[in-house]
Amino acid sequence: MERIPVAGPWITQKEIEYVADAVANAWYSHANIYHERFEKAFADYLGVRYAVSLPSCTSAIHLSLLALNVGPGDEVIVPDITWIATAAPITYVGATPVFADIDPKTWCLSAESLEECITPRTKAVIPVDLYGNMPDWDAIRDVARRHGIAIIEDAAEAIGSEYKGRKAGSLGDTGVFSFHGSKTLTTGEGGMLVTNREDIYHRVLFLRDHGRKPGEFWNTEVAYKYKMSSMQAALGLAQLERIEELIARKRQIFAWYWEELSDIDGITLNYEAPGTKNTYWMVTVVLDPSWGIEKERLIALLGERNIDSRPFFYPLSSLPAYEHLEQAKQARQRNQVSYRISPYGVNLPSALNLSREKVRYVCEALKDILLRRSKAFSRNESADVETL
Ligand SMILES: Cc1ncc(COP(=O)(O)O)c(C=O)c1O
């Protein structure tokens, strides 16, 4: 059997036709037609005023920080569990990342930990809708409002997720998305920044195009060149016109896993809190530590059966990239939930081309690994346990 990939898109004839049309026609006076259509449709879909297409979500976070005037001397709080792209732009602007703990159910930023991490230097927080899960947004927004700090919502992994009827990405001062090839909606590489704030919108347009007003050749600041191509925008528009179908497929894949795995003791799957909608970018399993199987081992065992999987994110504060930071040292002491869950979490195959049969195959493999483990335990064959 072909190797089962961990993530990947669903491309149809519609996407091919839109991209071909952009290649043929999106030039001269039509150069921006696909950007305009994609941004307008995206803003409408989210129910926000402005959307700016960008080359990546990382650039959207970078521009968000710049537009919010975050710089040297400022602190920005991020959850300890996320992809490093959430935090790296904090360093780009000369500010300091502070790593807060996560909630044990949603695996997203804990509002209590956020509040504990706030100091007089805190300027912003970047909550993450991790794997499509939604955090307790009411609590997070309440903390941010009481302390007067800005919110950048990292919805890179959560297009279509909802919190009390509001779409992921629409809950902060800015919201940011990734359209990397692994994401539910892809443009190959790409990103979007959304906001309801006119001041941020104009500042972002200025900063992402070498510090000039659109169309002018008079640069008043040294800034950045962060633009998406029209071919990418055409691909994004086609995908967005199919968004309900893409999300339904993601939810179907999760439902298949749930059918197979939810009655096994000692494993936890993604959580969907009441009042939220999870779009399950990555179906994720967290094993109870009593299994004694760490994520690297489980990934290797699945790999032997031709199944690709990924580690639950390592706490940022554990990474060599942040070793030198005093903030990371403090986080390693403080963030007990992050350090308890991360060693035992694995992202299972969640690509949009997955079939029912493949999900069954993955679940059978996982169950077999766990069964062998418990048999070895019950025979107390420590040698077997070691080699599992
Ligand atoms: C939570 C999170 N934030 C940010 C990013 C960065 O996205 P991009 O690769 O488009 O810059 C990713 C990408 O994987 C992500 O998962």
mmCIF file with all atom_site columns, C-alpha atoms in Angstrom, residues 118-307:
data_model
loop_
_atom_site.group_PDB
_atom_site.id
_atom_site.type_symbol
_atom_site.label_atom_id
_atom_site.label_alt_id
_atom_site.label_comp_id
_atom_site.label_asym_id
_atom_site.label_entity_id
_atom_site.label_seq_id
_atom_site.pdbx_PDB_ins_code
_atom_site.Cartn_x
_atom_site.Cartn_y
_atom_site.Cartn_z
_atom_site.occupancy
_atom_site.B_iso_or_equiv
_atom_site.pdbx_formal_charge
_atom_site.auth_seq_id
_atom_site.auth_comp_id
_atom_site.auth_asym_id
_atom_site.auth_atom_id
_atom_site.pdbx_PDB_model_num
ATOM 1   C CA . ILE A 1 118 ? 1.165   39.720 32.140 1.00 0.00 ? 118 ILE A CA 1
ATOM 2   C CA . THR A 1 119 ? 3.655   42.377 33.247 1.00 0.00 ? 119 THR A CA 1
ATOM 3   C CA . PRO A 1 120 ? 3.755   46.156 32.709 1.00 0.00 ? 120 PRO A CA 1
ATOM 4   C CA . ARG A 1 121 ? 5.752   45.421 29.531 1.00 0.00 ? 121 ARG A CA 1
ATOM 5   C CA . THR A 1 122 ? 3.109   43.171 27.959 1.00 0.00 ? 122 THR A CA 1
ATOM 6   C CA . LYS A 1 123 ? 1.878   44.705 24.709 1.00 0.00 ? 123 LYS A CA 1
ATOM 7   C CA . ALA A 1 124 ? 0.048   41.874 22.971 1.00 0.00 ? 124 ALA A CA 1
ATOM 8   C CA . VAL A 1 125 ? -1.017  38.236 23.108 1.00 0.00 ? 125 VAL A CA 1
ATOM 9   C CA . ILE A 1 126 ? -1.167  35.738 20.226 1.00 0.00 ? 126 ILE A CA 1
ATOM 10  C CA . PRO A 1 127 ? -3.672  32.981 21.102 1.00 0.00 ? 127 PRO A CA 1
ATOM 11  C CA . VAL A 1 128 ? -3.623  30.041 18.676 1.00 0.00 ? 128 VAL A CA 1
ATOM 12  C CA . ASP A 1 129 ? -6.631  28.012 17.492 1.00 0.00 ? 129 ASP A CA 1
ATOM 13  C CA . LEU A 1 130 ? -4.509  24.877 17.686 1.00 0.00 ? 130 LEU A CA 1
ATOM 14  C CA . TYR A 1 131 ? -5.261  22.096 15.166 1.00 0.00 ? 131 TYR A CA 1
ATOM 15  C CA . GLY A 1 132 ? -8.655  23.783 14.606 1.00 0.00 ? 132 GLY A CA 1
ATOM 16  C CA . ASN A 1 133 ? -9.569  23.604 18.330 1.00 0.00 ? 133 ASN A CA 1
ATOM 17  C CA . MET A 1 134 ? -10.949 26.819 19.876 1.00 0.00 ? 134 MET A CA 1
ATOM 18  C CA . PRO A 1 135 ? -9.725  28.212 23.202 1.00 0.00 ? 135 PRO A CA 1
ATOM 19  C CA . ASP A 1 136 ? -11.970 29.866 25.802 1.00 0.00 ? 136 ASP A CA 1
ATOM 20  C CA . TRP A 1 137 ? -12.162 33.106 23.829 1.00 0.00 ? 137 TRP A CA 1
ATOM 21  C CA . ASP A 1 138 ? -14.501 34.912 26.259 1.00 0.00 ? 138 ASP A CA 1
ATOM 22  C CA . ALA A 1 139 ? -12.001 34.435 29.085 1.00 0.00 ? 139 ALA A CA 1
ATOM 23  C CA . ILE A 1 140 ? -8.979  35.379 26.944 1.00 0.00 ? 140 ILE A CA 1
ATOM 24  C CA . ARG A 1 141 ? -10.652 38.511 25.554 1.00 0.00 ? 141 ARG A CA 1
ATOM 25  C CA . ASP A 1 142 ? -11.714 39.507 29.048 1.00 0.00 ? 142 ASP A CA 1
ATOM 26  C CA . VAL A 1 143 ? -8.116  39.250 30.368 1.00 0.00 ? 143 VAL A CA 1
ATOM 27  C CA . ALA A 1 144 ? -6.782  41.188 27.371 1.00 0.00 ? 144 ALA A CA 1
ATOM 28  C CA . ARG A 1 145 ? -9.403  43.935 27.747 1.00 0.00 ? 145 ARG A CA 1
ATOM 29  C CA . ARG A 1 146 ? -8.822  44.347 31.480 1.00 0.00 ? 146 ARG A CA 1
ATOM 30  C CA . HIS A 1 147 ? -5.071  44.713 30.944 1.00 0.00 ? 147 HIS A CA 1
ATOM 31  C CA . GLY A 1 148 ? -5.298  46.786 27.765 1.00 0.00 ? 148 GLY A CA 1
ATOM 32  C CA . ILE A 1 149 ? -3.312  44.433 25.567 1.00 0.00 ? 149 ILE A CA 1
ATOM 33  C CA . ALA A 1 150 ? -3.859  43.767 21.869 1.00 0.00 ? 150 ALA A CA 1
ATOM 34  C CA . ILE A 1 151 ? -4.865  40.377 20.444 1.00 0.00 ? 151 ILE A CA 1
ATOM 35  C CA . ILE A 1 152 ? -3.473  38.764 17.309 1.00 0.00 ? 152 ILE A CA 1
ATOM 36  C CA . GLU A 1 153 ? -5.526  35.627 16.656 1.00 0.00 ? 153 GLU A CA 1
ATOM 37  C CA . ASP A 1 154 ? -3.384  32.932 15.060 1.00 0.00 ? 154 ASP A CA 1
ATOM 38  C CA . ALA A 1 155 ? -6.019  31.028 13.088 1.00 0.00 ? 155 ALA A CA 1
ATOM 39  C CA . ALA A 1 156 ? -3.402  29.492 10.755 1.00 0.00 ? 156 ALA A CA 1
ATOM 40  C CA . GLU A 1 157 ? -4.828  26.016 11.401 1.00 0.00 ? 157 GLU A CA 1
ATOM 41  C CA . ALA A 1 158 ? -8.473  26.882 11.961 1.00 0.00 ? 158 ALA A CA 1
ATOM 42  C CA . ILE A 1 159 ? -10.220 28.238 8.894  1.00 0.00 ? 159 ILE A CA 1
ATOM 43  C CA . GLY A 1 160 ? -13.962 27.690 9.365  1.00 0.00 ? 160 GLY A CA 1
ATOM 44  C CA . SER A 1 161 ? -13.777 26.908 13.096 1.00 0.00 ? 161 SER A CA 1
ATOM 45  C CA . GLU A 1 162 ? -16.256 28.879 15.188 1.00 0.00 ? 162 GLU A CA 1
ATOM 46  C CA . TYR A 1 163 ? -16.652 30.254 18.695 1.00 0.00 ? 163 TYR A CA 1
ATOM 47  C CA . LYS A 1 164 ? -20.225 31.098 19.704 1.00 0.00 ? 164 LYS A CA 1
ATOM 48  C CA . GLY A 1 165 ? -21.117 31.726 16.070 1.00 0.00 ? 165 GLY A CA 1
ATOM 49  C CA . ARG A 1 166 ? -18.036 33.846 15.294 1.00 0.00 ? 166 ARG A CA 1
ATOM 50  C CA . LYS A 1 167 ? -15.512 32.552 12.815 1.00 0.00 ? 167 LYS A CA 1
ATOM 51  C CA . ALA A 1 168 ? -11.922 31.795 13.821 1.00 0.00 ? 168 ALA A CA 1
ATOM 52  C CA . GLY A 1 169 ? -9.750  34.753 12.891 1.00 0.00 ? 169 GLY A CA 1
ATOM 53  C CA . SER A 1 170 ? -12.409 37.363 13.684 1.00 0.00 ? 170 SER A CA 1
ATOM 54  C CA . LEU A 1 171 ? -11.898 37.505 17.459 1.00 0.00 ? 171 LEU A CA 1
ATOM 55  C CA . GLY A 1 172 ? -8.800  39.718 17.814 1.00 0.00 ? 172 GLY A CA 1
ATOM 56  C CA . ASP A 1 173 ? -7.447  43.086 16.668 1.00 0.00 ? 173 ASP A CA 1
ATOM 57  C CA . THR A 1 174 ? -6.057  41.085 13.762 1.00 0.00 ? 174 THR A CA 1
ATOM 58  C CA . GLY A 1 175 ? -6.528  37.500 12.648 1.00 0.00 ? 175 GLY A CA 1
ATOM 59  C CA . VAL A 1 176 ? -3.949  35.571 10.618 1.00 0.00 ? 176 VAL A CA 1
ATOM 60  C CA . PHE A 1 177 ? -4.220  32.503 8.359  1.00 0.00 ? 177 PHE A CA 1
ATOM 61  C CA . SER A 1 178 ? -1.852  30.114 6.607  1.00 0.00 ? 178 SER A CA 1
ATOM 62  C CA . PHE A 1 179 ? -2.504  28.607 3.183  1.00 0.00 ? 179 PHE A CA 1
ATOM 63  C CA . HIS A 1 180 ? 0.548   26.341 3.244  1.00 0.00 ? 180 HIS A CA 1
ATOM 64  C CA . GLY A 1 181 ? 0.111   23.085 1.285  1.00 0.00 ? 181 GLY A CA 1
ATOM 65  C CA . SER A 1 182 ? -0.771  21.177 4.444  1.00 0.00 ? 182 SER A CA 1
ATOM 66  C CA . LYS A 1 183 ? -3.666  23.470 5.358  1.00 0.00 ? 183 LYS A CA 1
ATOM 67  C CA . THR A 1 184 ? -7.411  22.943 4.815  1.00 0.00 ? 184 THR A CA 1
ATOM 68  C CA . LEU A 1 185 ? -7.476  25.812 2.268  1.00 0.00 ? 185 LEU A CA 1
ATOM 69  C CA . THR A 1 186 ? -4.234  26.039 0.331  1.00 0.00 ? 186 THR A CA 1
ATOM 70  C CA . THR A 1 187 ? -2.521  28.355 -2.131 1.00 0.00 ? 187 THR A CA 1
ATOM 71  C CA . GLY A 1 188 ? 0.718   26.307 -2.044 1.00 0.00 ? 188 GLY A CA 1
ATOM 72  C CA . GLU A 1 189 ? 2.316   28.902 0.211  1.00 0.00 ? 189 GLU A CA 1
ATOM 73  C CA . GLY A 1 190 ? 0.357   31.939 1.323  1.00 0.00 ? 190 GLY A CA 1
ATOM 74  C CA . GLY A 1 191 ? -1.412  33.769 4.104  1.00 0.00 ? 191 GLY A CA 1
ATOM 75  C CA . MET A 1 192 ? -4.040  36.351 4.985  1.00 0.00 ? 192 MET A CA 1
ATOM 76  C CA . LEU A 1 193 ? -4.327  39.105 7.565  1.00 0.00 ? 193 LEU A CA 1
ATOM 77  C CA . VAL A 1 194 ? -7.836  40.203 8.535  1.00 0.00 ? 194 VAL A CA 1
ATOM 78  C CA . THR A 1 195 ? -8.991  43.073 10.719 1.00 0.00 ? 195 THR A CA 1
ATOM 79  C CA . ASN A 1 196 ? -11.960 45.305 11.450 1.00 0.00 ? 196 ASN A CA 1
ATOM 80  C CA . ARG A 1 197 ? -9.650  48.214 12.283 1.00 0.00 ? 197 ARG A CA 1
ATOM 81  C CA . GLU A 1 198 ? -9.169  50.747 9.496  1.00 0.00 ? 198 GLU A CA 1
ATOM 82  C CA . ASP A 1 199 ? -5.922  52.093 11.033 1.00 0.00 ? 199 ASP A CA 1
ATOM 83  C CA . ILE A 1 200 ? -4.349  48.631 11.059 1.00 0.00 ? 200 ILE A CA 1
ATOM 84  C CA . TYR A 1 201 ? -5.557  47.895 7.529  1.00 0.00 ? 201 TYR A CA 1
ATOM 85  C CA . HIS A 1 202 ? -3.926  51.011 6.065  1.00 0.00 ? 202 HIS A CA 1
ATOM 86  C CA . ARG A 1 203 ? -0.729  50.539 8.040  1.00 0.00 ? 203 ARG A CA 1
ATOM 87  C CA . VAL A 1 204 ? -0.465  46.922 6.819  1.00 0.00 ? 204 VAL A CA 1
ATOM 88  C CA . LEU A 1 205 ? -0.967  47.944 3.170  1.00 0.00 ? 205 LEU A CA 1
ATOM 89  C CA . PHE A 1 206 ? 1.810   50.512 3.607  1.00 0.00 ? 206 PHE A CA 1
ATOM 90  C CA . LEU A 1 207 ? 4.257   48.209 5.434  1.00 0.00 ? 207 LEU A CA 1
ATOM 91  C CA . ARG A 1 208 ? 3.828   45.249 3.121  1.00 0.00 ? 208 ARG A CA 1
ATOM 92  C CA . ASP A 1 209 ? 4.792   47.255 0.035  1.00 0.00 ? 209 ASP A CA 1
ATOM 93  C CA . HIS A 1 210 ? 8.096   48.962 0.858  1.00 0.00 ? 210 HIS A CA 1
ATOM 94  C CA . GLY A 1 211 ? 6.662   51.778 2.939  1.00 0.00 ? 211 GLY A CA 1
ATOM 95  C CA . ARG A 1 212 ? 4.637   53.520 0.267  1.00 0.00 ? 212 ARG A CA 1
ATOM 96  C CA . LYS A 1 213 ? 1.012   54.332 -0.283 1.00 0.00 ? 213 LYS A CA 1
ATOM 97  C CA . PRO A 1 214 ? -0.482  51.910 -2.853 1.00 0.00 ? 214 PRO A CA 1
ATOM 98  C CA . GLY A 1 215 ? 0.417   53.075 -6.359 1.00 0.00 ? 215 GLY A CA 1
ATOM 99  C CA . GLU A 1 216 ? 2.929   55.748 -5.271 1.00 0.00 ? 216 GLU A CA 1
ATOM 100 C CA . PHE A 1 217 ? 6.697   55.697 -5.857 1.00 0.00 ? 217 PHE A CA 1
ATOM 101 C CA . TRP A 1 218 ? 7.606   57.794 -2.827 1.00 0.00 ? 218 TRP A CA 1
ATOM 102 C CA . ASN A 1 219 ? 8.879   55.649 0.068  1.00 0.00 ? 219 ASN A CA 1
ATOM 103 C CA . THR A 1 220 ? 8.591   57.281 3.462  1.00 0.00 ? 220 THR A CA 1
ATOM 104 C CA . GLU A 1 221 ? 9.866   54.309 5.518  1.00 0.00 ? 221 GLU A CA 1
ATOM 105 C CA . VAL A 1 222 ? 12.039  51.287 4.918  1.00 0.00 ? 222 VAL A CA 1
ATOM 106 C CA . ALA A 1 223 ? 9.566   48.395 5.108  1.00 0.00 ? 223 ALA A CA 1
ATOM 107 C CA . TYR A 1 224 ? 8.854   44.989 3.551  1.00 0.00 ? 224 TYR A CA 1
ATOM 108 C CA . LYS A 1 225 ? 7.793   43.271 0.345  1.00 0.00 ? 225 LYS A CA 1
ATOM 109 C CA . TYR A 1 226 ? 5.061   40.835 1.347  1.00 0.00 ? 226 TYR A CA 1
ATOM 110 C CA . LYS A 1 227 ? 2.780   40.018 -1.556 1.00 0.00 ? 227 LYS A CA 1
ATOM 111 C CA . MET A 1 228 ? 0.941   37.018 -2.918 1.00 0.00 ? 228 MET A CA 1
ATOM 112 C CA . SER A 1 229 ? 0.992   36.255 -6.676 1.00 0.00 ? 229 SER A CA 1
ATOM 113 C CA . SER A 1 230 ? -2.222  36.331 -8.716 1.00 0.00 ? 230 SER A CA 1
ATOM 114 C CA . MET A 1 231 ? -1.834  32.589 -9.445 1.00 0.00 ? 231 MET A CA 1
ATOM 115 C CA . GLN A 1 232 ? -1.911  31.900 -5.709 1.00 0.00 ? 232 GLN A CA 1
ATOM 116 C CA . ALA A 1 233 ? -4.869  34.246 -5.224 1.00 0.00 ? 233 ALA A CA 1
ATOM 117 C CA . ALA A 1 234 ? -6.766  32.421 -8.003 1.00 0.00 ? 234 ALA A CA 1
ATOM 118 C CA . LEU A 1 235 ? -6.079  29.074 -6.328 1.00 0.00 ? 235 LEU A CA 1
ATOM 119 C CA . GLY A 1 236 ? -7.197  30.517 -2.984 1.00 0.00 ? 236 GLY A CA 1
ATOM 120 C CA . LEU A 1 237 ? -10.415 31.888 -4.465 1.00 0.00 ? 237 LEU A CA 1
ATOM 121 C CA . ALA A 1 238 ? -11.321 28.525 -6.011 1.00 0.00 ? 238 ALA A CA 1
ATOM 122 C CA . GLN A 1 239 ? -10.618 26.786 -2.700 1.00 0.00 ? 239 GLN A CA 1
ATOM 123 C CA . LEU A 1 240 ? -12.643 29.371 -0.777 1.00 0.00 ? 240 LEU A CA 1
ATOM 124 C CA . GLU A 1 241 ? -15.620 28.822 -3.089 1.00 0.00 ? 241 GLU A CA 1
ATOM 125 C CA . ARG A 1 242 ? -15.427 25.159 -1.990 1.00 0.00 ? 242 ARG A CA 1
ATOM 126 C CA . ILE A 1 243 ? -14.791 25.875 1.694  1.00 0.00 ? 243 ILE A CA 1
ATOM 127 C CA . GLU A 1 244 ? -17.932 24.182 3.026  1.00 0.00 ? 244 GLU A CA 1
ATOM 128 C CA . GLU A 1 245 ? -17.010 20.999 1.176  1.00 0.00 ? 245 GLU A CA 1
ATOM 129 C CA . LEU A 1 246 ? -13.406 21.127 2.460  1.00 0.00 ? 246 LEU A CA 1
ATOM 130 C CA . ILE A 1 247 ? -14.532 21.620 6.050  1.00 0.00 ? 247 ILE A CA 1
ATOM 131 C CA . ALA A 1 248 ? -17.199 18.917 5.793  1.00 0.00 ? 248 ALA A CA 1
ATOM 132 C CA . ARG A 1 249 ? -14.493 16.489 4.630  1.00 0.00 ? 249 ARG A CA 1
ATOM 133 C CA . LYS A 1 250 ? -12.253 17.411 7.575  1.00 0.00 ? 250 LYS A CA 1
ATOM 134 C CA . ARG A 1 251 ? -15.112 16.861 9.996  1.00 0.00 ? 251 ARG A CA 1
ATOM 135 C CA . GLN A 1 252 ? -15.972 13.574 8.288  1.00 0.00 ? 252 GLN A CA 1
ATOM 136 C CA . ILE A 1 253 ? -12.383 12.348 8.682  1.00 0.00 ? 253 ILE A CA 1
ATOM 137 C CA . PHE A 1 254 ? -12.500 13.198 12.388 1.00 0.00 ? 254 PHE A CA 1
ATOM 138 C CA . ALA A 1 255 ? -15.861 11.401 12.746 1.00 0.00 ? 255 ALA A CA 1
ATOM 139 C CA . TRP A 1 256 ? -14.339 8.250  11.187 1.00 0.00 ? 256 TRP A CA 1
ATOM 140 C CA . TYR A 1 257 ? -11.482 8.352  13.706 1.00 0.00 ? 257 TYR A CA 1
ATOM 141 C CA . TRP A 1 258 ? -13.948 8.996  16.538 1.00 0.00 ? 258 TRP A CA 1
ATOM 142 C CA . GLU A 1 259 ? -15.996 5.927  15.541 1.00 0.00 ? 259 GLU A CA 1
ATOM 143 C CA . GLU A 1 260 ? -12.907 3.743  15.723 1.00 0.00 ? 260 GLU A CA 1
ATOM 144 C CA . LEU A 1 261 ? -11.048 5.183  18.696 1.00 0.00 ? 261 LEU A CA 1
ATOM 145 C CA . SER A 1 262 ? -13.334 7.000  21.097 1.00 0.00 ? 262 SER A CA 1
ATOM 146 C CA . ASP A 1 263 ? -14.137 3.953  23.221 1.00 0.00 ? 263 ASP A CA 1
ATOM 147 C CA . ILE A 1 264 ? -10.499 3.080  23.938 1.00 0.00 ? 264 ILE A CA 1
ATOM 148 C CA . ASP A 1 265 ? -9.489  3.935  27.486 1.00 0.00 ? 265 ASP A CA 1
ATOM 149 C CA . GLY A 1 266 ? -6.325  5.946  27.911 1.00 0.00 ? 266 GLY A CA 1
ATOM 150 C CA . ILE A 1 267 ? -6.428  8.000  24.730 1.00 0.00 ? 267 ILE A CA 1
ATOM 151 C CA . THR A 1 268 ? -7.771  11.500 24.078 1.00 0.00 ? 268 THR A CA 1
ATOM 152 C CA . LEU A 1 269 ? -8.763  13.041 20.759 1.00 0.00 ? 269 LEU A CA 1
ATOM 153 C CA . ASN A 1 270 ? -9.345  16.708 19.815 1.00 0.00 ? 270 ASN A CA 1
ATOM 154 C CA . TYR A 1 271 ? -11.948 18.481 21.926 1.00 0.00 ? 271 TYR A CA 1
ATOM 155 C CA . GLU A 1 272 ? -14.944 20.432 20.661 1.00 0.00 ? 272 GLU A CA 1
ATOM 156 C CA . ALA A 1 273 ? -16.230 22.598 23.504 1.00 0.00 ? 273 ALA A CA 1
ATOM 157 C CA . PRO A 1 274 ? -19.974 23.362 23.680 1.00 0.00 ? 274 PRO A CA 1
ATOM 158 C CA . GLY A 1 275 ? -20.718 26.445 21.572 1.00 0.00 ? 275 GLY A CA 1
ATOM 159 C CA . THR A 1 276 ? -17.696 25.898 19.311 1.00 0.00 ? 276 THR A CA 1
ATOM 160 C CA . LYS A 1 277 ? -17.129 24.266 15.939 1.00 0.00 ? 277 LYS A CA 1
ATOM 161 C CA . ASN A 1 278 ? -13.832 22.470 15.408 1.00 0.00 ? 278 ASN A CA 1
ATOM 162 C CA . THR A 1 279 ? -12.621 21.981 11.838 1.00 0.00 ? 279 THR A CA 1
ATOM 163 C CA . TYR A 1 280 ? -10.018 19.406 12.904 1.00 0.00 ? 280 TYR A CA 1
ATOM 164 C CA . TRP A 1 281 ? -7.087  20.482 10.766 1.00 0.00 ? 281 TRP A CA 1
ATOM 165 C CA . MET A 1 282 ? -5.088  17.667 12.355 1.00 0.00 ? 282 MET A CA 1
ATOM 166 C CA . VAL A 1 283 ? -6.751  14.745 14.081 1.00 0.00 ? 283 VAL A CA 1
ATOM 167 C CA . THR A 1 284 ? -4.601  14.352 17.163 1.00 0.00 ? 284 THR A CA 1
ATOM 168 C CA . VAL A 1 285 ? -4.309  11.561 19.688 1.00 0.00 ? 285 VAL A CA 1
ATOM 169 C CA . VAL A 1 286 ? -2.805  12.016 23.145 1.00 0.00 ? 286 VAL A CA 1
ATOM 170 C CA . LEU A 1 287 ? -1.889  8.766  24.894 1.00 0.00 ? 287 LEU A CA 1
ATOM 171 C CA . ASP A 1 288 ? -2.160  8.439  28.617 1.00 0.00 ? 288 ASP A CA 1
ATOM 172 C CA . PRO A 1 289 ? 1.386   8.319  30.066 1.00 0.00 ? 289 PRO A CA 1
ATOM 173 C CA . SER A 1 290 ? 0.524   4.913  31.589 1.00 0.00 ? 290 SER A CA 1
ATOM 174 C CA . TRP A 1 291 ? 0.949   3.372  28.105 1.00 0.00 ? 291 TRP A CA 1
ATOM 175 C CA . GLY A 1 292 ? 4.606   4.309  28.392 1.00 0.00 ? 292 GLY A CA 1
ATOM 176 C CA . ILE A 1 293 ? 4.798   5.190  24.679 1.00 0.00 ? 293 ILE A CA 1
ATOM 177 C CA . GLU A 1 294 ? 6.296   8.569  23.906 1.00 0.00 ? 294 GLU A CA 1
ATOM 178 C CA . LYS A 1 295 ? 5.359   10.338 20.676 1.00 0.00 ? 295 LYS A CA 1
ATOM 179 C CA . GLU A 1 296 ? 8.654   9.701  18.879 1.00 0.00 ? 296 GLU A CA 1
ATOM 180 C CA . ARG A 1 297 ? 8.221   5.949  19.457 1.00 0.00 ? 297 ARG A CA 1
ATOM 181 C CA . LEU A 1 298 ? 4.609   5.944  18.273 1.00 0.00 ? 298 LEU A CA 1
ATOM 182 C CA . ILE A 1 299 ? 5.586   7.900  15.149 1.00 0.00 ? 299 ILE A CA 1
ATOM 183 C CA . ALA A 1 300 ? 8.314   5.339  14.410 1.00 0.00 ? 300 ALA A CA 1
ATOM 184 C CA . LEU A 1 301 ? 5.929   2.392  14.945 1.00 0.00 ? 301 LEU A CA 1
ATOM 185 C CA . LEU A 1 302 ? 3.298   3.933  12.665 1.00 0.00 ? 302 LEU A CA 1
ATOM 186 C CA . GLY A 1 303 ? 6.040   4.717  10.149 1.00 0.00 ? 303 GLY A CA 1
ATOM 187 C CA . GLU A 1 304 ? 6.975   1.013  10.017 1.00 0.00 ? 304 GLU A CA 1
ATOM 188 C CA . ARG A 1 305 ? 3.397   0.412  8.876  1.00 0.00 ? 305 ARG A CA 1
ATOM 189 C CA . ASN A 1 306 ? 3.635   2.992  6.105  1.00 0.00 ? 306 ASN A CA 1
ATOM 190 C CA . ILE A 1 307 ? 1.781   5.676  8.028  1.00 0.00 ? 307 ILE A CA 1
#
